[in-house]
Amino acid sequence: AKRTELYKQAQHLLKDAVPMTPIAHSTVYQPMRTSVQDFKISPFGLNSFYGVSVTGK
Protein backbone atom coordinates (compact mmCIF):
# COMPACT_ATOMS: atom_id res chain seq x y z
CA ALA A 1 0.00 0.00 0.00
CA LYS A 2 2.85 2.38 0.82
CA ARG A 3 4.58 1.65 -2.49
CA THR A 4 1.37 2.30 -4.43
CA GLU A 5 0.97 5.65 -2.73
CA LEU A 6 4.58 6.58 -3.51
CA TYR A 7 4.07 5.68 -7.19
CA LYS A 8 0.95 7.84 -7.30
CA GLN A 9 2.87 10.76 -5.82
CA ALA A 10 5.69 10.27 -8.33
CA GLN A 11 3.20 10.25 -11.22
CA HIS A 12 1.65 13.52 -10.03
CA LEU A 13 5.08 15.14 -9.67
CA LEU A 14 6.08 14.01 -13.15
CA LYS A 15 2.82 15.25 -14.67
CA ASP A 16 3.25 18.67 -13.08
CA ALA A 17 6.98 19.04 -13.87
CA VAL A 18 7.12 17.82 -17.47
CA PRO A 19 5.36 19.66 -20.31
CA MET A 20 4.92 16.44 -22.28
CA THR A 21 4.86 12.87 -21.01
CA PRO A 22 5.57 10.03 -23.44
CA ILE A 23 2.80 7.45 -23.34
CA ALA A 24 4.09 5.08 -26.01
CA HIS A 25 7.15 4.25 -28.02
CA SER A 26 7.75 2.33 -31.20
CA THR A 27 9.86 -0.72 -31.81
CA VAL A 28 12.42 -0.26 -34.55
CA TYR A 29 13.42 -3.21 -36.70
CA GLN A 30 16.36 -2.93 -39.04
CA PRO A 31 17.35 -5.97 -41.11
CA MET A 32 21.03 -6.60 -41.70
CA ARG A 33 23.32 -9.40 -42.72
CA THR A 34 24.73 -11.68 -40.07
CA SER A 35 28.23 -10.64 -41.21
CA VAL A 36 27.69 -7.09 -39.86
CA GLN A 37 29.10 -6.83 -36.33
CA ASP A 38 28.65 -4.23 -33.54
CA PHE A 39 26.07 -2.05 -35.32
CA LYS A 40 23.84 -0.21 -32.82
CA ILE A 41 20.40 1.04 -33.84
CA SER A 42 19.88 4.65 -32.80
CA PRO A 43 16.47 5.56 -31.36
CA PHE A 44 16.78 8.89 -33.20
CA GLY A 45 17.32 7.41 -36.68
CA LEU A 46 20.92 8.64 -36.89
CA ASN A 47 23.20 5.80 -37.94
CA SER A 48 26.78 5.81 -36.69
CA PHE A 49 29.10 3.27 -38.24
CA TYR A 50 31.92 3.83 -35.76
CA GLY A 51 33.19 0.45 -34.60
CA VAL A 52 31.10 -1.51 -37.12
CA SER A 53 32.84 -4.32 -38.96
CA VAL A 54 31.98 -6.92 -41.59
CA THR A 55 33.17 -10.49 -41.09
CA GLY A 56 33.59 -13.33 -43.55
CA LYS A 57 33.22 -13.17 -47.29
mmCIF file with all atom_site columns, C-alpha atoms in Angstrom:
data_model
loop_
_atom_site.group_PDB
_atom_site.id
_atom_site.type_symbol
_atom_site.label_atom_id
_atom_site.label_alt_id
_atom_site.label_comp_id
_atom_site.label_asym_id
_atom_site.label_entity_id
_atom_site.label_seq_id
_atom_site.pdbx_PDB_ins_code
_atom_site.Cartn_x
_atom_site.Cartn_y
_atom_site.Cartn_z
_atom_site.occupancy
_atom_site.B_iso_or_equiv
_atom_site.pdbx_formal_charge
_atom_site.auth_seq_id
_atom_site.auth_comp_id
_atom_site.auth_asym_id
_atom_site.auth_atom_id
_atom_site.pdbx_PDB_model_num
ATOM 1  C CA . ALA A 1 1  ? 0.000  0.000   0.000   1.00 0.00 ? 1  ALA A CA 1
ATOM 2  C CA . LYS A 1 2  ? 2.847  2.383   0.818   1.00 0.00 ? 2  LYS A CA 1
ATOM 3  C CA . ARG A 1 3  ? 4.579  1.646   -2.493  1.00 0.00 ? 3  ARG A CA 1
ATOM 4  C CA . THR A 1 4  ? 1.372  2.301   -4.434  1.00 0.00 ? 4  THR A CA 1
ATOM 5  C CA . GLU A 1 5  ? 0.971  5.652   -2.726  1.00 0.00 ? 5  GLU A CA 1
ATOM 6  C CA . LEU A 1 6  ? 4.584  6.580   -3.514  1.00 0.00 ? 6  LEU A CA 1
ATOM 7  C CA . TYR A 1 7  ? 4.072  5.682   -7.194  1.00 0.00 ? 7  TYR A CA 1
ATOM 8  C CA . LYS A 1 8  ? 0.946  7.842   -7.305  1.00 0.00 ? 8  LYS A CA 1
ATOM 9  C CA . GLN A 1 9  ? 2.868  10.757  -5.816  1.00 0.00 ? 9  GLN A CA 1
ATOM 10 C CA . ALA A 1 10 ? 5.686  10.272  -8.335  1.00 0.00 ? 10 ALA A CA 1
ATOM 11 C CA . GLN A 1 11 ? 3.197  10.248  -11.220 1.00 0.00 ? 11 GLN A CA 1
ATOM 12 C CA . HIS A 1 12 ? 1.649  13.518  -10.032 1.00 0.00 ? 12 HIS A CA 1
ATOM 13 C CA . LEU A 1 13 ? 5.084  15.142  -9.668  1.00 0.00 ? 13 LEU A CA 1
ATOM 14 C CA . LEU A 1 14 ? 6.080  14.009  -13.152 1.00 0.00 ? 14 LEU A CA 1
ATOM 15 C CA . LYS A 1 15 ? 2.825  15.248  -14.672 1.00 0.00 ? 15 LYS A CA 1
ATOM 16 C CA . ASP A 1 16 ? 3.254  18.671  -13.084 1.00 0.00 ? 16 ASP A CA 1
ATOM 17 C CA . ALA A 1 17 ? 6.979  19.041  -13.872 1.00 0.00 ? 17 ALA A CA 1
ATOM 18 C CA . VAL A 1 18 ? 7.120  17.816  -17.474 1.00 0.00 ? 18 VAL A CA 1
ATOM 19 C CA . PRO A 1 19 ? 5.360  19.661  -20.312 1.00 0.00 ? 19 PRO A CA 1
ATOM 20 C CA . MET A 1 20 ? 4.922  16.437  -22.278 1.00 0.00 ? 20 MET A CA 1
ATOM 21 C CA . THR A 1 21 ? 4.858  12.866  -21.006 1.00 0.00 ? 21 THR A CA 1
ATOM 22 C CA . PRO A 1 22 ? 5.567  10.034  -23.445 1.00 0.00 ? 22 PRO A CA 1
ATOM 23 C CA . ILE A 1 23 ? 2.800  7.452   -23.336 1.00 0.00 ? 23 ILE A CA 1
ATOM 24 C CA . ALA A 1 24 ? 4.086  5.080   -26.005 1.00 0.00 ? 24 ALA A CA 1
ATOM 25 C CA . HIS A 1 25 ? 7.151  4.247   -28.015 1.00 0.00 ? 25 HIS A CA 1
ATOM 26 C CA . SER A 1 26 ? 7.747  2.335   -31.196 1.00 0.00 ? 26 SER A CA 1
ATOM 27 C CA . THR A 1 27 ? 9.855  -0.721  -31.809 1.00 0.00 ? 27 THR A CA 1
ATOM 28 C CA . VAL A 1 28 ? 12.419 -0.258  -34.554 1.00 0.00 ? 28 VAL A CA 1
ATOM 29 C CA . TYR A 1 29 ? 13.420 -3.208  -36.703 1.00 0.00 ? 29 TYR A CA 1
ATOM 30 C CA . GLN A 1 30 ? 16.362 -2.930  -39.044 1.00 0.00 ? 30 GLN A CA 1
ATOM 31 C CA . PRO A 1 31 ? 17.345 -5.967  -41.106 1.00 0.00 ? 31 PRO A CA 1
ATOM 32 C CA . MET A 1 32 ? 21.030 -6.600  -41.700 1.00 0.00 ? 32 MET A CA 1
ATOM 33 C CA . ARG A 1 33 ? 23.322 -9.399  -42.722 1.00 0.00 ? 33 ARG A CA 1
ATOM 34 C CA . THR A 1 34 ? 24.734 -11.681 -40.066 1.00 0.00 ? 34 THR A CA 1
ATOM 35 C CA . SER A 1 35 ? 28.231 -10.641 -41.213 1.00 0.00 ? 35 SER A CA 1
ATOM 36 C CA . VAL A 1 36 ? 27.693 -7.093  -39.858 1.00 0.00 ? 36 VAL A CA 1
ATOM 37 C CA . GLN A 1 37 ? 29.105 -6.830  -36.331 1.00 0.00 ? 37 GLN A CA 1
ATOM 38 C CA . ASP A 1 38 ? 28.650 -4.230  -33.541 1.00 0.00 ? 38 ASP A CA 1
ATOM 39 C CA . PHE A 1 39 ? 26.074 -2.049  -35.316 1.00 0.00 ? 39 PHE A CA 1
ATOM 40 C CA . LYS A 1 40 ? 23.844 -0.211  -32.824 1.00 0.00 ? 40 LYS A CA 1
ATOM 41 C CA . ILE A 1 41 ? 20.403 1.038   -33.842 1.00 0.00 ? 41 ILE A CA 1
ATOM 42 C CA . SER A 1 42 ? 19.885 4.650   -32.803 1.00 0.00 ? 42 SER A CA 1
ATOM 43 C CA . PRO A 1 43 ? 16.472 5.558   -31.357 1.00 0.00 ? 43 PRO A CA 1
ATOM 44 C CA . PHE A 1 44 ? 16.783 8.889   -33.199 1.00 0.00 ? 44 PHE A CA 1
ATOM 45 C CA . GLY A 1 45 ? 17.320 7.414   -36.676 1.00 0.00 ? 45 GLY A CA 1
ATOM 46 C CA . LEU A 1 46 ? 20.917 8.643   -36.892 1.00 0.00 ? 46 LEU A CA 1
ATOM 47 C CA . ASN A 1 47 ? 23.204 5.804   -37.938 1.00 0.00 ? 47 ASN A CA 1
ATOM 48 C CA . SER A 1 48 ? 26.777 5.812   -36.686 1.00 0.00 ? 48 SER A CA 1
ATOM 49 C CA . PHE A 1 49 ? 29.100 3.271   -38.243 1.00 0.00 ? 49 PHE A CA 1
ATOM 50 C CA . TYR A 1 50 ? 31.918 3.832   -35.761 1.00 0.00 ? 50 TYR A CA 1
ATOM 51 C CA . GLY A 1 51 ? 33.188 0.448   -34.604 1.00 0.00 ? 51 GLY A CA 1
ATOM 52 C CA . VAL A 1 52 ? 31.095 -1.511  -37.122 1.00 0.00 ? 52 VAL A CA 1
ATOM 53 C CA . SER A 1 53 ? 32.837 -4.320  -38.961 1.00 0.00 ? 53 SER A CA 1
ATOM 54 C CA . VAL A 1 54 ? 31.979 -6.916  -41.590 1.00 0.00 ? 54 VAL A CA 1
ATOM 55 C CA . THR A 1 55 ? 33.175 -10.489 -41.088 1.00 0.00 ? 55 THR A CA 1
ATOM 56 C CA . GLY A 1 56 ? 33.594 -13.327 -43.553 1.00 0.00 ? 56 GLY A CA 1
ATOM 57 C CA . LYS A 1 57 ? 33.219 -13.169 -47.294 1.00 0.00 ? 57 LYS A CA 1
#
